[in-house]
PDB file of C-alpha atoms in Angstrom:
ATOM      1  CA  UNK A   1       0.000   0.000   0.000  1.00 54.00           C
ATOM      2  CA  UNK A   2       1.273   3.406  -0.892  1.00 53.00           C
ATOM      3  CA  UNK A   3       2.268   5.692   2.017  1.00 51.00           C
ATOM      4  CA  UNK A   4      -0.406   8.332   1.287  1.00 51.00           C
ATOM      5  CA  UNK A   5      -3.099   5.613   1.030  1.00 50.00           C
ATOM      6  CA  UNK A   6      -1.974   4.114   4.329  1.00 45.00           C
ATOM      7  CA  UNK A   7      -2.089   7.557   5.937  1.00 45.00           C
ATOM      8  CA  UNK A   8      -5.620   8.165   4.647  1.00 52.00           C
ATOM      9  CA  UNK A   9      -6.767   4.812   5.983  1.00 50.00           C
ATOM     10  CA  UNK A  10      -5.290   5.470   9.433  1.00 44.00           C
ATOM     11  CA  UNK A  11      -6.791   8.978   9.520  1.00 48.00           C
ATOM     12  CA  UNK A  12     -10.251   7.640   8.643  1.00 47.00           C
ATOM     13  CA  UNK A  13      -9.984   4.938  11.305  1.00 48.00           C
ATOM     14  CA  UNK A  14      -8.909   7.470  13.931  1.00 46.00           C
ATOM     15  CA  UNK A  15     -11.798   9.818  13.092  1.00 49.00           C
ATOM     16  CA  UNK A  16     -14.254   6.938  13.225  1.00 48.00           C
ATOM     17  CA  UNK A  17     -12.905   5.885  16.613  1.00 47.00           C
ATOM     18  CA  UNK A  18     -13.169   9.424  17.959  1.00 45.00           C
ATOM     19  CA  UNK A  19     -16.705   9.758  16.608  1.00 45.00           C
ATOM     20  CA  UNK A  20     -17.754   6.478  18.231  1.00 41.00           C
ATOM     21  CA  UNK A  21     -16.136   7.587  21.486  1.00 39.00           C
ATOM     22  CA  UNK A  22     -18.062  10.876  21.431  1.00 41.00           C
ATOM     23  CA  UNK A  23     -21.340   9.072  20.768  1.00 36.00           C
ATOM     24  CA  UNK A  24     -20.634   6.712  23.652  1.00 36.00           C
ATOM     25  CA  UNK A  25     -19.679   9.644  25.874  1.00 37.00           C
ATOM     26  CA  UNK A  26     -22.917  11.471  25.063  1.00 37.00           C
ATOM     27  CA  UNK A  27     -24.922   8.338  25.686  1.00 36.00           C
ATOM     28  CA  UNK A  28     -23.225   7.890  29.030  1.00 34.00           C
ATOM     29  CA  UNK A  29     -23.927  11.497  29.949  1.00 42.00           C
ATOM     30  CA  UNK A  30     -27.572  11.297  28.947  1.00 47.00           C
ATOM     31  CA  UNK A  31     -28.110   7.972  30.688  1.00 50.00           C
ATOM     32  CA  UNK A  32     -25.694   8.311  33.593  1.00 70.00           C
ATOM     33  CA  UNK A  33     -28.409   9.079  36.152  1.00 76.00           C
ATOM     34  CA  UNK A  34     -31.380   6.806  36.621  1.00 86.00           C
ATOM     35  CA  UNK A  35     -34.397   8.811  37.822  1.00 89.00           C
ATOM     36  CA  UNK A  36     -35.522   5.765  39.782  1.00 89.00           C
ATOM     37  CA  UNK A  37     -32.646   6.565  42.130  1.00 89.00           C
ATOM     38  CA  UNK A  38     -33.868  10.082  42.825  1.00 93.00           C
ATOM     39  CA  UNK A  39     -35.714   9.959  46.136  1.00 95.00           C
ATOM     40  CA  UNK A  40     -35.424  10.760  49.816  1.00 97.00           C
ATOM     41  CA  UNK A  41     -35.500   8.245  52.644  1.00 95.00           C
ATOM     42  CA  UNK A  42     -39.170   9.054  53.236  1.00 96.00           C
ATOM     43  CA  UNK A  43     -41.985  10.999  51.592  1.00 96.00           C
ATOM     44  CA  UNK A  44     -43.057  12.972  54.672  1.00 97.00           C
ATOM     45  CA  UNK A  45     -41.039  14.759  57.350  1.00 98.00           C
ATOM     46  CA  UNK A  46     -41.954  16.639  60.514  1.00 98.00           C
ATOM     47  CA  UNK A  47     -40.466  19.599  62.321  1.00 97.00           C
ATOM     48  CA  UNK A  48     -38.686  18.911  65.607  1.00 95.00           C
ATOM     49  CA  UNK A  49     -38.642  21.104  68.690  1.00 93.00           C
ATOM     50  CA  UNK A  50     -35.206  20.021  69.938  1.00 93.00           C
ATOM     51  CA  UNK A  51     -33.043  19.492  66.858  1.00 93.00           C
ATOM     52  CA  UNK A  52     -32.613  20.502  63.255  1.00 93.00           C
ATOM     53  CA  UNK A  53     -34.044  18.073  60.727  1.00 96.00           C
ATOM     54  CA  UNK A  54     -31.906  17.967  57.563  1.00 97.00           C
ATOM     55  CA  UNK A  55     -32.682  15.309  54.948  1.00 97.00           C
ATOM     56  CA  UNK A  56     -30.642  14.495  51.857  1.00 97.00           C
ATOM     57  CA  UNK A  57     -31.368  12.628  48.626  1.00 96.00           C
ATOM     58  CA  UNK A  58     -30.579   8.936  48.836  1.00 94.00           C
ATOM     59  CA  UNK A  59     -28.157   9.159  45.915  1.00 91.00           C
ATOM     60  CA  UNK A  60     -25.445  11.806  45.647  1.00 89.00           C
ATOM     61  CA  UNK A  61     -25.386  13.384  42.202  1.00 89.00           C
ATOM     62  CA  UNK A  62     -24.265  16.675  40.678  1.00 91.00           C
ATOM     63  CA  UNK A  63     -26.938  18.948  39.311  1.00 93.00           C
ATOM     64  CA  UNK A  64     -29.593  21.472  40.256  1.00 95.00           C
ATOM     65  CA  UNK A  65     -32.478  21.014  42.704  1.00 96.00           C
ATOM     66  CA  UNK A  66     -35.673  23.092  42.771  1.00 96.00           C
ATOM     67  CA  UNK A  67     -39.048  22.765  44.498  1.00 95.00           C
ATOM     68  CA  UNK A  68     -42.617  23.826  43.805  1.00 91.00           C
ATOM     69  CA  UNK A  69     -44.519  25.523  45.331  1.00 90.00           C
ATOM     70  CA  UNK A  70     -42.244  27.968  47.133  1.00 91.00           C
ATOM     71  CA  UNK A  71     -41.756  27.269  50.809  1.00 94.00           C
ATOM     72  CA  UNK A  72     -39.426  24.259  50.879  1.00 96.00           C
ATOM     73  CA  UNK A  73     -36.004  25.184  52.283  1.00 97.00           C
ATOM     74  CA  UNK A  74     -33.897  23.188  49.820  1.00 98.00           C
ATOM     75  CA  UNK A  75     -30.227  23.527  48.899  1.00 97.00           C
ATOM     76  CA  UNK A  76     -30.139  24.048  45.150  1.00 96.00           C
ATOM     77  CA  UNK A  77     -26.771  22.290  44.775  1.00 96.00           C
ATOM     78  CA  UNK A  78     -27.095  19.298  47.106  1.00 96.00           C
ATOM     79  CA  UNK A  79     -30.836  18.768  47.443  1.00 97.00           C
ATOM     80  CA  UNK A  80     -30.603  18.871  51.253  1.00 97.00           C
ATOM     81  CA  UNK A  81     -33.913  19.930  52.835  1.00 98.00           C
ATOM     82  CA  UNK A  82     -34.074  21.913  56.076  1.00 98.00           C
ATOM     83  CA  UNK A  83     -37.423  20.691  57.397  1.00 98.00           C
ATOM     84  CA  UNK A  84     -37.665  23.075  60.350  1.00 97.00           C
ATOM     85  CA  UNK A  85     -37.136  26.065  58.055  1.00 97.00           C
ATOM     86  CA  UNK A  86     -39.804  24.957  55.541  1.00 97.00           C
ATOM     87  CA  UNK A  87     -43.463  25.902  55.276  1.00 96.00           C
ATOM     88  CA  UNK A  88     -45.364  23.032  56.868  1.00 97.00           C
ATOM     89  CA  UNK A  89     -48.530  21.272  55.775  1.00 96.00           C
ATOM     90  CA  UNK A  90     -47.636  21.288  52.083  1.00 94.00           C
ATOM     91  CA  UNK A  91     -46.723  18.657  49.509  1.00 94.00           C
ATOM     92  CA  UNK A  92     -43.794  19.746  47.333  1.00 94.00           C
ATOM     93  CA  UNK A  93     -42.600  18.576  43.956  1.00 94.00           C
ATOM     94  CA  UNK A  94     -38.797  18.390  44.000  1.00 96.00           C
ATOM     95  CA  UNK A  95     -37.104  18.512  40.601  1.00 95.00           C
ATOM     96  CA  UNK A  96     -33.524  17.398  39.951  1.00 95.00           C
ATOM     97  CA  UNK A  97     -31.716  18.267  36.714  1.00 94.00           C
ATOM     98  CA  UNK A  98     -28.449  16.267  36.426  1.00 92.00           C
ATOM     99  CA  UNK A  99     -25.368  18.203  35.421  1.00 90.00           C
ATOM    100  CA  UNK A 100     -24.936  18.233  31.647  1.00 86.00           C
ATOM    101  CA  UNK A 101     -28.438  16.912  31.035  1.00 83.00           C
ATOM    102  CA  UNK A 102     -31.477  18.556  29.485  1.00 81.00           C
ATOM    103  CA  UNK A 103     -33.917  16.160  31.177  1.00 87.00           C
ATOM    104  CA  UNK A 104     -35.089  16.211  34.796  1.00 91.00           C
ATOM    105  CA  UNK A 105     -36.225  13.834  37.518  1.00 93.00           C
ATOM    106  CA  UNK A 106     -39.103  14.470  39.938  1.00 94.00           C
ATOM    107  CA  UNK A 107     -40.175  13.247  43.349  1.00 95.00           C
ATOM    108  CA  UNK A 108     -42.581  14.473  46.023  1.00 95.00           C
ATOM    109  CA  UNK A 109     -41.913  15.390  49.640  1.00 96.00           C
ATOM    110  CA  UNK A 110     -44.433  16.518  52.262  1.00 97.00           C
ATOM    111  CA  UNK A 111     -43.631  18.574  55.345  1.00 97.00           C
ATOM    112  CA  UNK A 112     -46.140  17.587  58.020  1.00 97.00           C
ATOM    113  CA  UNK A 113     -48.654  20.042  59.428  1.00 97.00           C
ATOM    114  CA  UNK A 114     -51.897  21.728  58.433  1.00 97.00           C
ATOM    115  CA  UNK A 115     -52.887  23.937  55.570  1.00 95.00           C
ATOM    116  CA  UNK A 116     -56.095  25.775  54.749  1.00 95.00           C
ATOM    117  CA  UNK A 117     -57.440  25.727  51.216  1.00 91.00           C
ATOM    118  CA  UNK A 118     -57.915  29.081  49.528  1.00 92.00           C
ATOM    119  CA  UNK A 119     -61.644  29.562  49.388  1.00 92.00           C
ATOM    120  CA  UNK A 120     -64.662  31.823  49.195  1.00 95.00           C
ATOM    121  CA  UNK A 121     -67.262  31.197  51.892  1.00 97.00           C
ATOM    122  CA  UNK A 122     -70.737  32.695  51.435  1.00 97.00           C
ATOM    123  CA  UNK A 123     -72.371  32.868  54.839  1.00 97.00           C
ATOM    124  CA  UNK A 124     -75.824  33.313  53.274  1.00 96.00           C
ATOM    125  CA  UNK A 125     -75.317  29.916  51.599  1.00 96.00           C
ATOM    126  CA  UNK A 126     -74.432  28.279  54.938  1.00 96.00           C
ATOM    127  CA  UNK A 127     -70.737  28.049  53.995  1.00 97.00           C
ATOM    128  CA  UNK A 128     -69.614  28.832  57.506  1.00 97.00           C
ATOM    129  CA  UNK A 129     -66.680  26.499  58.238  1.00 97.00           C
ATOM    130  CA  UNK A 130     -63.060  26.563  57.105  1.00 97.00           C
ATOM    131  CA  UNK A 131     -61.385  23.273  58.025  1.00 96.00           C
ATOM    132  CA  UNK A 132     -57.660  22.399  57.977  1.00 96.00           C
ATOM    133  CA  UNK A 133     -56.040  19.951  55.570  1.00 95.00           C
ATOM    134  CA  UNK A 134     -53.595  17.634  57.313  1.00 97.00           C
ATOM    135  CA  UNK A 135     -50.292  16.633  55.678  1.00 96.00           C
ATOM    136  CA  UNK A 136     -51.457  17.911  52.302  1.00 92.00           C
ATOM    137  CA  UNK A 137     -54.128  15.214  51.946  1.00 93.00           C
ATOM    138  CA  UNK A 138     -57.761  16.429  51.798  1.00 91.00           C
ATOM    139  CA  UNK A 139     -59.953  14.318  54.042  1.00 92.00           C
ATOM    140  CA  UNK A 140     -57.097  12.901  56.109  1.00 95.00           C
ATOM    141  CA  UNK A 141     -58.071  12.854  59.771  1.00 94.00           C
ATOM    142  CA  UNK A 142     -56.082  14.888  62.234  1.00 95.00           C
ATOM    143  CA  UNK A 143     -54.264  12.870  64.937  1.00 94.00           C
ATOM    144  CA  UNK A 144     -56.504  14.356  67.637  1.00 90.00           C
ATOM    145  CA  UNK A 145     -57.962  12.424  70.542  1.00 80.00           C
ATOM    146  CA  UNK A 146     -61.725  12.077  70.094  1.00 67.00           C
ATOM    147  CA  UNK A 147     -62.234  11.299  73.761  1.00 56.00           C
ATOM    148  CA  UNK A 148     -63.559  13.610  76.454  1.00 51.00           C
ATOM    149  CA  UNK A 149     -60.301  13.787  78.401  1.00 50.00           C
ATOM    150  CA  UNK A 150     -59.107  17.309  77.573  1.00 50.00           C
ATOM    151  CA  UNK A 151     -56.284  16.951  80.087  1.00 51.00           C
ATOM    152  CA  UNK A 152     -54.467  14.325  78.030  1.00 54.00           C
ATOM    153  CA  UNK A 153     -51.909  16.653  76.436  1.00 61.00           C
ATOM    154  CA  UNK A 154     -50.130  13.770  74.705  1.00 68.00           C
ATOM    155  CA  UNK A 155     -53.068  12.908  72.438  1.00 75.00           C
ATOM    156  CA  UNK A 156     -54.928  16.201  72.048  1.00 90.00           C
ATOM    157  CA  UNK A 157     -54.469  18.716  69.278  1.00 95.00           C
ATOM    158  CA  UNK A 158     -53.809  22.196  70.599  1.00 95.00           C
ATOM    159  CA  UNK A 159     -54.987  24.823  68.147  1.00 96.00           C
ATOM    160  CA  UNK A 160     -54.772  28.562  68.764  1.00 95.00           C
ATOM    161  CA  UNK A 161     -51.779  28.511  71.113  1.00 96.00           C
ATOM    162  CA  UNK A 162     -51.041  31.909  72.648  1.00 95.00           C
ATOM    163  CA  UNK A 163     -48.222  33.886  71.054  1.00 94.00           C
ATOM    164  CA  UNK A 164     -45.215  35.323  72.893  1.00 93.00           C
ATOM    165  CA  UNK A 165     -47.395  38.215  74.061  1.00 93.00           C
ATOM    166  CA  UNK A 166     -50.019  35.898  75.507  1.00 95.00           C
ATOM    167  CA  UNK A 167     -52.535  36.671  72.745  1.00 95.00           C
ATOM    168  CA  UNK A 168     -54.558  34.047  70.872  1.00 96.00           C
ATOM    169  CA  UNK A 169     -56.794  34.349  67.809  1.00 97.00           C
ATOM    170  CA  UNK A 170     -59.769  33.823  70.097  1.00 96.00           C
ATOM    171  CA  UNK A 171     -58.811  37.069  71.815  1.00 96.00           C
ATOM    172  CA  UNK A 172     -59.178  38.797  68.451  1.00 95.00           C
ATOM    173  CA  UNK A 173     -62.645  37.359  67.884  1.00 96.00           C
ATOM    174  CA  UNK A 174     -61.833  34.292  65.781  1.00 97.00           C
ATOM    175  CA  UNK A 175     -63.893  31.214  66.597  1.00 97.00           C
ATOM    176  CA  UNK A 176     -61.808  28.047  66.189  1.00 97.00           C
ATOM    177  CA  UNK A 177     -62.437  24.497  67.403  1.00 96.00           C
ATOM    178  CA  UNK A 178     -60.013  22.100  69.090  1.00 93.00           C
ATOM    179  CA  UNK A 179     -59.466  20.529  65.655  1.00 95.00           C
ATOM    180  CA  UNK A 180     -58.635  23.762  63.900  1.00 96.00           C
ATOM    181  CA  UNK A 181     -62.009  24.408  62.243  1.00 97.00           C
ATOM    182  CA  UNK A 182     -62.909  28.086  61.949  1.00 98.00           C
ATOM    183  CA  UNK A 183     -66.568  29.004  62.471  1.00 98.00           C
ATOM    184  CA  UNK A 184     -66.728  31.957  60.100  1.00 98.00           C
ATOM    185  CA  UNK A 185     -70.282  32.978  61.022  1.00 98.00           C
ATOM    186  CA  UNK A 186     -69.425  33.304  64.706  1.00 98.00           C
ATOM    187  CA  UNK A 187     -66.120  34.960  63.834  1.00 98.00           C
ATOM    188  CA  UNK A 188     -68.024  37.753  62.072  1.00 97.00           C
ATOM    189  CA  UNK A 189     -70.631  37.936  64.840  1.00 97.00           C
ATOM    190  CA  UNK A 190     -67.843  38.255  67.424  1.00 97.00           C
ATOM    191  CA  UNK A 191     -66.902  41.594  65.879  1.00 95.00           C
ATOM    192  CA  UNK A 192     -63.629  40.446  64.338  1.00 96.00           C
ATOM    193  CA  UNK A 193     -64.262  42.726  61.331  1.00 95.00           C
ATOM    194  CA  UNK A 194     -65.875  45.436  63.454  1.00 92.00           C
ATOM    195  CA  UNK A 195     -69.207  45.802  65.259  1.00 93.00           C
ATOM    196  CA  UNK A 196     -70.549  46.597  61.813  1.00 94.00           C
ATOM    197  CA  UNK A 197     -68.313  44.513  59.488  1.00 94.00           C
ATOM    198  CA  UNK A 198     -66.260  46.690  57.165  1.00 92.00           C
ATOM    199  CA  UNK A 199     -66.664  45.751  53.501  1.00 95.00           C
ATOM    200  CA  UNK A 200     -63.296  44.869  51.970  1.00 95.00           C
ATOM    201  CA  UNK A 201     -61.423  44.547  55.265  1.00 95.00           C
ATOM    202  CA  UNK A 202     -58.302  42.346  55.301  1.00 95.00           C
ATOM    203  CA  UNK A 203     -56.845  40.746  58.433  1.00 96.00           C
ATOM    204  CA  UNK A 204     -53.460  38.991  58.580  1.00 95.00           C
ATOM    205  CA  UNK A 205     -52.982  36.601  61.496  1.00 96.00           C
ATOM    206  CA  UNK A 206     -50.780  33.669  62.502  1.00 96.00           C
ATOM    207  CA  UNK A 207     -52.275  30.464  63.853  1.00 97.00           C
ATOM    208  CA  UNK A 208     -50.041  28.657  66.351  1.00 97.00           C
ATOM    209  CA  UNK A 209     -50.735  24.999  67.062  1.00 97.00           C
ATOM    210  CA  UNK A 210     -49.324  21.703  68.316  1.00 97.00           C
ATOM    211  CA  UNK A 211     -50.133  18.218  67.020  1.00 97.00           C
ATOM    212  CA  UNK A 212     -49.602  14.805  68.687  1.00 96.00           C
ATOM    213  CA  UNK A 213     -47.927  13.279  65.639  1.00 95.00           C
ATOM    214  CA  UNK A 214     -44.269  12.683  64.771  1.00 95.00           C
ATOM    215  CA  UNK A 215     -43.617  16.369  65.397  1.00 96.00           C
ATOM    216  CA  UNK A 216     -44.019  15.467  69.102  1.00 94.00           C
ATOM    217  CA  UNK A 217     -46.137  18.538  69.879  1.00 95.00           C
ATOM    218  CA  UNK A 218     -43.529  20.921  68.473  1.00 96.00           C
ATOM    219  CA  UNK A 219     -44.915  24.435  68.131  1.00 97.00           C
ATOM    220  CA  UNK A 220     -46.062  24.873  64.549  1.00 97.00           C
ATOM    221  CA  UNK A 221     -47.582  27.854  62.775  1.00 96.00           C
ATOM    222  CA  UNK A 222     -49.327  28.984  59.643  1.00 96.00           C
ATOM    223  CA  UNK A 223     -50.046  32.529  58.448  1.00 95.00           C
ATOM    224  CA  UNK A 224     -53.619  33.211  57.348  1.00 96.00           C
ATOM    225  CA  UNK A 225     -55.274  36.107  55.570  1.00 96.00           C
ATOM    226  CA  UNK A 226     -58.992  36.732  56.115  1.00 97.00           C
ATOM    227  CA  UNK A 227     -61.137  38.945  53.908  1.00 97.00           C
ATOM    228  CA  UNK A 228     -64.671  40.240  54.439  1.00 97.00           C
ATOM    229  CA  UNK A 229     -66.979  41.352  51.618  1.00 97.00           C
ATOM    230  CA  UNK A 230     -70.674  42.117  51.557  1.00 97.00           C
ATOM    231  CA  UNK A 231     -71.349  40.447  48.194  1.00 97.00           C
ATOM    232  CA  UNK A 232     -69.562  38.401  45.558  1.00 96.00           C
ATOM    233  CA  UNK A 233     -69.515  41.448  43.285  1.00 96.00           C
ATOM    234  CA  UNK A 234     -67.343  43.258  45.829  1.00 97.00           C
ATOM    235  CA  UNK A 235     -64.451  40.788  45.448  1.00 96.00           C
ATOM    236  CA  UNK A 236     -61.731  42.246  43.167  1.00 94.00           C
ATOM    237  CA  UNK A 237     -61.108  40.180  40.041  1.00 93.00           C
ATOM    238  CA  UNK A 238     -57.377  40.154  40.779  1.00 92.00           C
ATOM    239  CA  UNK A 239     -58.091  38.431  44.096  1.00 93.00           C
ATOM    240  CA  UNK A 240     -60.227  35.794  42.374  1.00 93.00           C
ATOM    241  CA  UNK A 241     -57.456  35.213  39.829  1.00 90.00           C
ATOM    242  CA  UNK A 242     -54.847  34.873  42.563  1.00 89.00           C
ATOM    243  CA  UNK A 243     -56.899  32.234  44.385  1.00 90.00           C
ATOM    244  CA  UNK A 244     -57.323  30.281  41.156  1.00 87.00           C
ATOM    245  CA  UNK A 245     -53.612  30.475  40.331  1.00 84.00           C
ATOM    246  CA  UNK A 246     -52.549  29.277  43.777  1.00 82.00           C
ATOM    247  CA  UNK A 247     -55.019  26.391  43.733  1.00 78.00           C
ATOM    248  CA  UNK A 248     -53.575  25.374  40.365  1.00 75.00           C
ATOM    249  CA  UNK A 249     -50.068  25.615  41.844  1.00 71.00           C
ATOM    250  CA  UNK A 250     -50.774  23.372  44.829  1.00 70.00           C
ATOM    251  CA  UNK A 251     -52.697  20.868  42.693  1.00 66.00           C
ATOM    252  CA  UNK A 252     -49.935  20.797  40.019  1.00 57.00           C
ATOM    253  CA  UNK A 253     -52.083  22.310  37.312  1.00 47.00           C
ATOM    254  CA  UNK A 254     -51.019  25.105  35.023  1.00 39.00           C
ATOM    255  CA  UNK A 255     -54.301  26.320  33.639  1.00 38.00           C
ATOM    256  CA  UNK A 256     -56.539  29.054  34.904  1.00 36.00           C
ATOM    257  CA  UNK A 257     -56.690  32.795  34.505  1.00 33.00           C
ATOM    258  CA  UNK A 258     -53.438  34.380  35.566  1.00 29.00           C
ATOM    259  CA  UNK A 259     -54.092  37.844  34.096  1.00 30.00           C
ATOM    260  CA  UNK A 260     -53.282  40.641  36.562  1.00 29.00           C
ATOM    261  CA  UNK A 261     -53.339  38.258  39.502  1.00 28.00           C
ATOM    262  CA  UNK A 262     -50.637  40.329  41.261  1.00 31.00           C
ATOM    263  CA  UNK A 263     -52.138  43.761  40.610  1.00 31.00           C
ATOM    264  CA  UNK A 264     -53.519  44.305  44.111  1.00 38.00           C
ATOM    265  CA  UNK A 265     -51.835  44.474  47.500  1.00 46.00           C
ATOM    266  CA  UNK A 266     -54.051  41.615  48.690  1.00 56.00           C
ATOM    267  CA  UNK A 267     -52.455  39.131  46.290  1.00 65.00           C
ATOM    268  CA  UNK A 268     -49.357  36.966  46.736  1.00 69.00           C
ATOM    269  CA  UNK A 269     -46.155  36.757  44.678  1.00 69.00           C
ATOM    270  CA  UNK A 270     -46.051  34.167  41.914  1.00 66.00           C
ATOM    271  CA  UNK A 271     -45.304  30.653  43.171  1.00 65.00           C
ATOM    272  CA  UNK A 272     -46.097  31.418  46.827  1.00 75.00           C
ATOM    273  CA  UNK A 273     -49.245  29.779  48.237  1.00 77.00           C
ATOM    274  CA  UNK A 274     -48.856  31.318  51.680  1.00 83.00           C
ATOM    275  CA  UNK A 275     -50.711  32.787  53.409  1.00 92.00           C
ATOM    276  CA  UNK A 276     -53.888  30.881  52.536  1.00 94.00           C
ATOM    277  CA  UNK A 277     -56.786  33.208  51.677  1.00 94.00           C
ATOM    278  CA  UNK A 278     -60.088  32.793  53.524  1.00 96.00           C
ATOM    279  CA  UNK A 279     -62.607  35.075  51.826  1.00 97.00           C
ATOM    280  CA  UNK A 280     -65.822  35.579  53.813  1.00 98.00           C
ATOM    281  CA  UNK A 281     -68.816  36.903  51.883  1.00 97.00           C
ATOM    282  CA  UNK A 282     -72.051  37.857  53.615  1.00 96.00           C
ATOM    283  CA  UNK A 283     -74.356  37.076  50.675  1.00 94.00           C
ATOM    284  CA  UNK A 284     -74.239  36.279  46.973  1.00 91.00           C
ATOM    285  CA  UNK A 285     -75.679  39.634  45.841  1.00 88.00           C
TER     286      UNK A 285
END
């Protein structure tokens, strides 16, 4: 074989080898992380009164970690979750994008506690109760003792704990049961929104509570925002849009009317479901 022919043959073989190597390398990169391995040791975690609770992904991998909705205290580089620093009572979707990959892996983590669904309650239609949702699961029973022994602190739920100033929501006029259910009719009648309720009034409060679950009665809290309107027509459209957007966010939907949903002071930033909105309306029209 002539020298230049031999050189051409060797060059072609080398290029082919390099090309095959690159293809293999890309395949390895794209398939190097199995999404089945992306998980945490459990799917639900609870705050702790005596120690920090930090949980890490089962498998160490390089990439980027994000969570939806906002409220989960997650390290974007390692995926470590600071449970005590997270908003409780919510189920979060955690997304991991491996380094050098255009695809992502997903898993779900819940931080134990209660949440209240955004909602509009028309008192004239007998919609008078706002009940908590436990551990992000509608209908899940709270771990409260149903017995008559109110002195059994180890099995009783303790809603409306006094704050550091010795003030409870009951002191402000809110009517709340031992299982965290707000009686909205009595709350209005108690003068919470004034002796003559003020149309359009907004009240921001914080509910403190303790639950006899794996949190071991650690003091927990949730911010709440209450609204009062005389009729449905008095509710700003932007507020209605915000409620719809946040319900879509928590339920992992991406539909709904998002137009101008942040145009009023009463609305929340995009991606943030807290505080829950409890909108009390006296009558339909």
